[in-house]
Amino acid sequence: MWLLIQDQILKMKWLNVLVERLLRLLGVNPATRIGGSIQFFIYDVFKITILLCVLIFLISLIQSFFPPERSRKILGNFHGLFANIIGALLGTVTPFCSCSSIPIFIGFTNAGLSLGVTFSFLISSPMVDLGSLVLLMSIFGLKIAVVYVVLGLVIAVVGGTIIEKMHMEDQIEDFIRNANSTVNIDTPDLTFKERLTYAKDQVVFTFKKVFPYILIGVAIGAFIHNWIPEAWVESILGRNNPFGVVLATIVGVPMYADIFGTIPIVEALLSKGALLGSILSFMMAVTTLSLPSLIMLKKAIKIKLFSLFIFICVVGIIVVGYLFNIFQNILI
């Protein structure tokens, strides 16, 4: 039953078969490079779009119970390591990309929450949201997806704890520290119909924002899958390059995309012989440390804290990548 769910619902193998049959009816041979690229592009665009809309709707429905004001109230009731854990867990039900997380992070900081909690939230929000769990299950299976999310949460909690212990409150920009923090944390209860409307609006808004990156990501994935020789990928991200994880992380940092745009690239690289940890490090770096989000974050914090945040994320991502590479044979 689980294999049926994974293959036909998450991976949508039925859709791939349908696309292949339609292409053959149109006189396109999927066995050729061009035909294979077309099949990969159509199949992945439709698969990721369907998953995108379903996931955003369901997660937005959950989000309607945890708006920023209510999240601030919840986080304000906890302290110490447990507060960082709650902050990281709350990050899993918030927006899909790092740029969307920055304004919420600033709001939490403005409301007087500890730096450890806010940074645990900031790290986990784009890295290990519920969407990443389902999407990774559709590519790699349940075991890898769960381990990825758990390790991502560990990075978030450890990173937040380190920042908390270093007492870097003076590294928050003055305009945020001096802002009025008397925030109304009471939120009106929504009816179920209003929550459904909110979830639907979030689907439309996010789809418009994300879909161009899906097209770009799938196009890159189709090119890698059908045109890049396996030997090239293996030499850069395979077992013969012990620095593949580091390289993948460095390449991923300046890029801007979310998990929906990176999944087809990761899928294609894996099929070409790239190691699991290397491509997951690439995905983590892209979703967590995108250049636009770093520019936004730099406006809110000073250089010392900014550099520490990047260092913690990069080191954590590299460690996770090497762990996945070491235990790849067990996980796959």
XYZ file of C-alpha atoms in Angstrom:
332
model
C 0.000 0.000 0.000
C 2.837 2.412 0.856
C 4.641 1.656 -2.421
C 1.404 2.355 -4.262
C 1.057 5.729 -2.519
C 4.691 6.635 -3.142
C 4.786 5.553 -6.790
C 1.338 6.555 -8.032
C 0.403 9.496 -5.792
C 3.708 11.143 -4.845
C 5.877 10.203 -7.829
C 2.862 10.097 -10.193
C 4.330 7.366 -12.388
C 0.952 7.093 -14.098
C 1.458 10.655 -15.342
C 4.870 9.805 -16.797
C 3.357 6.842 -18.659
C 0.524 9.040 -19.931
C 2.944 11.703 -21.189
C 5.032 9.049 -22.954
C 1.981 7.608 -24.708
C 0.765 11.043 -25.800
C 4.187 11.919 -27.206
C 4.309 8.663 -29.173
C 0.845 9.403 -30.577
C 2.215 12.763 -31.726
C 5.168 11.090 -33.406
C 7.755 12.054 -30.763
C 10.081 9.273 -29.596
C 10.877 9.658 -25.869
C 13.896 7.368 -26.334
C 15.757 10.135 -28.197
C 17.493 13.011 -26.437
C 15.024 15.598 -27.672
C 12.033 13.380 -27.017
C 13.347 12.478 -23.555
C 13.846 16.147 -22.732
C 10.282 16.949 -23.797
C 8.914 14.057 -21.747
C 10.950 15.061 -18.675
C 9.832 18.696 -19.004
C 6.109 18.011 -19.434
C 5.982 15.311 -16.766
C 7.904 17.282 -14.126
C 6.073 20.560 -14.764
C 2.676 18.914 -14.303
C 3.822 16.741 -11.371
C 5.423 19.591 -9.434
C 2.548 21.969 -10.224
C -0.021 19.485 -8.895
C 2.037 18.850 -5.759
C 2.628 22.591 -5.377
C -1.057 23.484 -5.426
C -2.137 20.622 -3.149
C 0.667 21.215 -0.650
C 0.217 24.973 -0.500
C -3.507 24.589 0.028
C -3.086 22.089 2.876
C -0.181 23.907 4.533
C -1.897 27.294 4.190
C -4.906 25.766 5.910
C -2.592 24.807 8.777
C -0.965 28.249 8.660
C -4.348 29.876 9.198
C -4.209 28.538 12.757
C -0.684 29.954 13.268
C -0.561 33.559 12.004
C 2.501 35.604 13.069
C 0.661 37.169 16.008
C -0.395 33.806 17.412
C 3.043 32.334 16.746
C 4.604 35.175 18.746
C 2.252 34.408 21.612
C 3.113 30.702 21.516
C 6.865 31.310 21.368
C 6.683 33.848 24.187
C 5.550 31.101 26.570
C 8.751 29.057 26.200
C 12.353 29.661 27.182
C 15.777 28.107 26.680
C 16.477 25.122 24.454
C 12.823 24.082 24.383
C 11.896 27.510 22.993
C 14.402 27.011 20.156
C 12.865 23.625 19.383
C 9.377 25.153 19.249
C 10.706 27.972 17.035
C 12.228 25.454 14.634
C 9.024 23.401 14.544
C 6.918 26.511 13.881
C 9.214 27.214 10.950
C 7.927 24.062 9.259
C 4.430 25.530 8.827
C 5.480 28.920 7.456
C 6.259 30.239 3.940
C 8.191 28.142 1.459
C 11.084 30.479 0.627
C 13.635 32.323 2.732
C 12.572 35.762 1.435
C 9.070 35.205 2.815
C 10.515 34.247 6.198
C 12.588 37.417 6.685
C 9.637 39.786 7.400
C 8.229 37.313 9.941
C 11.681 37.031 11.525
C 11.859 40.831 11.824
C 8.385 40.871 13.379
C 9.390 38.248 15.948
C 12.537 40.227 16.814
C 10.547 43.441 17.077
C 8.117 41.705 19.437
C 10.948 40.953 21.872
C 11.456 37.224 21.303
C 14.948 35.914 22.026
C 17.510 35.753 19.228
C 17.860 32.008 19.644
C 14.183 31.398 18.970
C 13.979 33.783 16.029
C 17.064 32.329 14.343
C 15.890 28.752 14.893
C 12.712 29.814 13.120
C 14.618 31.625 10.364
C 16.795 28.588 9.582
C 14.059 25.957 9.652
C 11.374 27.900 7.784
C 12.785 27.615 4.242
C 14.908 24.524 4.870
C 12.467 21.990 6.318
C 8.896 23.090 5.681
C 6.215 20.432 5.309
C 6.343 20.871 1.552
C 9.961 19.723 1.482
C 8.996 16.557 3.366
C 6.355 15.563 0.812
C 8.411 16.593 -2.232
C 11.458 14.687 -1.008
C 9.249 11.659 -0.394
C 8.123 11.882 -4.019
C 11.747 11.659 -5.210
C 13.743 9.763 -2.580
C 11.186 7.978 -0.420
C 10.051 8.307 3.182
C 13.324 7.346 4.923
C 15.484 10.005 3.263
C 12.786 12.673 3.560
C 12.373 12.125 7.306
C 16.143 12.077 7.947
C 16.523 15.284 5.908
C 13.839 17.081 7.929
C 15.210 15.846 11.275
C 18.764 16.973 10.422
C 17.436 20.314 9.172
C 15.658 20.836 12.490
C 18.859 19.921 14.335
C 20.744 22.609 12.380
C 18.021 25.131 13.255
C 18.007 24.294 16.971
C 21.806 24.133 17.311
C 22.240 27.345 15.312
C 19.680 29.192 17.398
C 21.227 27.892 20.620
C 24.732 29.040 19.624
C 23.468 32.511 18.741
C 21.501 32.648 21.995
C 24.549 31.715 24.107
C 26.719 34.382 22.435
C 24.361 37.197 23.570
C 24.442 39.174 20.332
C 21.361 41.297 20.933
C 23.422 44.405 20.168
C 23.851 43.099 16.626
C 20.222 43.834 15.781
C 19.871 47.076 13.832
C 18.700 50.027 15.937
C 15.532 50.693 13.936
C 14.265 47.221 14.895
C 15.416 47.236 18.525
C 13.924 50.685 19.133
C 10.632 49.987 17.390
C 7.412 49.787 19.326
C 7.075 46.174 20.431
C 3.587 46.410 21.926
C 2.023 44.139 19.358
C -1.546 42.981 19.553
C -1.197 39.228 19.716
C -4.903 38.474 19.781
C -6.232 37.269 16.444
C -9.881 36.790 15.543
C -11.073 33.234 15.050
C -11.750 32.475 11.405
C -14.592 30.335 10.184
C -13.703 27.199 8.250
C -14.991 28.840 5.069
C -12.672 31.812 5.657
C -9.754 29.446 6.202
C -10.535 27.691 2.911
C -10.656 31.064 1.153
C -7.314 32.021 2.699
C -5.772 28.716 1.578
C -7.114 29.173 -1.955
C -5.751 32.719 -2.153
C -2.356 31.488 -0.981
C -2.334 28.862 -3.722
C -2.980 31.517 -6.388
C -0.451 33.976 -4.940
C 2.329 31.410 -4.455
C 1.702 29.732 -7.807
C 2.135 33.035 -9.644
C 5.364 33.719 -7.762
C 6.853 30.226 -7.967
C 5.771 28.907 -11.376
C 8.481 30.729 -13.406
C 11.127 29.117 -11.202
C 9.507 25.723 -11.699
C 9.789 26.166 -15.476
C 13.437 27.230 -15.180
C 14.274 24.420 -12.763
C 12.574 21.748 -14.872
C 14.265 23.050 -18.036
C 17.668 22.795 -16.323
C 16.757 19.346 -15.018
C 15.684 18.167 -18.474
C 18.959 19.421 -19.949
C 21.038 17.666 -17.274
C 18.983 14.470 -17.546
C 19.272 14.065 -21.305
C 22.287 16.062 -22.470
C 24.965 16.106 -19.731
C 27.180 12.986 -19.735
C 27.091 10.961 -16.529
C 30.893 11.048 -16.329
C 30.829 14.843 -15.999
C 28.366 14.803 -13.113
C 30.152 11.935 -11.376
C 33.505 13.709 -11.642
C 32.112 16.841 -9.983
C 29.511 15.533 -7.512
C 30.297 11.816 -7.427
C 32.494 9.645 -5.236
C 35.671 10.683 -7.019
C 35.427 14.241 -5.700
C 35.685 14.423 -1.895
C 34.882 18.147 -2.045
C 31.603 17.681 -3.948
C 29.496 18.641 -0.918
C 31.466 21.849 -0.377
C 31.261 22.743 -4.072
C 27.517 22.061 -4.221
C 26.933 24.258 -1.154
C 29.004 27.145 -2.519
C 27.244 26.988 -5.898
C 23.815 26.898 -4.252
C 24.235 29.921 -1.962
C 23.960 32.761 -4.543
C 21.023 31.167 -6.385
C 17.402 32.126 -5.768
C 14.740 29.459 -5.882
C 12.619 27.421 -3.547
C 12.313 23.687 -3.176
C 9.798 23.458 -6.028
C 12.361 24.867 -8.454
C 15.306 22.833 -7.150
C 13.632 19.408 -7.001
C 13.840 18.719 -10.789
C 17.531 19.699 -10.807
C 18.223 17.442 -7.826
C 16.282 14.607 -9.448
C 18.281 14.891 -12.672
C 21.642 15.111 -10.885
C 20.871 11.997 -8.829
C 20.014 10.031 -11.974
C 23.384 11.065 -13.443
C 25.415 9.657 -10.578
C 25.715 12.583 -8.159
C 25.962 11.576 -4.517
C 22.864 12.045 -2.393
C 24.519 14.300 0.172
C 26.020 16.579 -2.464
C 22.700 17.311 -4.147
C 20.842 17.696 -0.845
C 23.505 20.195 0.276
C 22.903 22.093 -2.956
C 19.159 22.131 -2.284
C 19.605 23.245 1.331
C 21.931 26.070 0.293
C 19.593 27.312 -2.425
C 16.501 27.335 -0.208
C 18.136 28.638 2.990
C 20.831 31.085 1.850
C 19.525 32.629 -1.340
C 21.159 35.954 -2.205
C 17.925 38.041 -2.099
C 17.086 36.766 1.386
C 20.616 37.503 2.617
C 20.331 41.068 1.295
C 17.039 41.504 3.171
C 18.503 39.981 6.345
C 21.563 42.253 6.212
C 19.255 45.260 6.547
C 17.984 43.887 9.872
C 21.187 42.674 11.568
C 24.806 43.822 11.788
C 27.779 42.219 10.109
C 29.013 40.126 13.063
C 25.674 38.358 13.564
C 25.097 38.207 9.810
C 28.437 36.425 9.292
C 27.779 34.033 12.175
C 24.378 33.094 10.720
C 25.905 32.298 7.315
C 28.770 30.359 8.930
C 26.407 28.214 11.032
C 24.161 27.445 8.058
C 27.044 26.627 5.688
C 28.829 24.380 8.198
C 25.557 22.637 9.108
C 24.658 22.063 5.460
C 28.116 20.659 4.665
C 28.016 18.311 7.677
C 24.573 17.058 6.677
C 25.774 16.529 3.112
C 28.715 14.385 4.185
C 26.491 12.383 6.547
C 24.116 11.585 3.692
C 27.052 10.622 1.462
C 28.458 8.289 4.134
C 25.138 6.563 4.784
C 23.755 6.734 1.231
C 23.839 2.965 0.735
C 21.807 2.461 3.905
C 19.231 5.158 3.135
C 18.598 4.310 -0.526
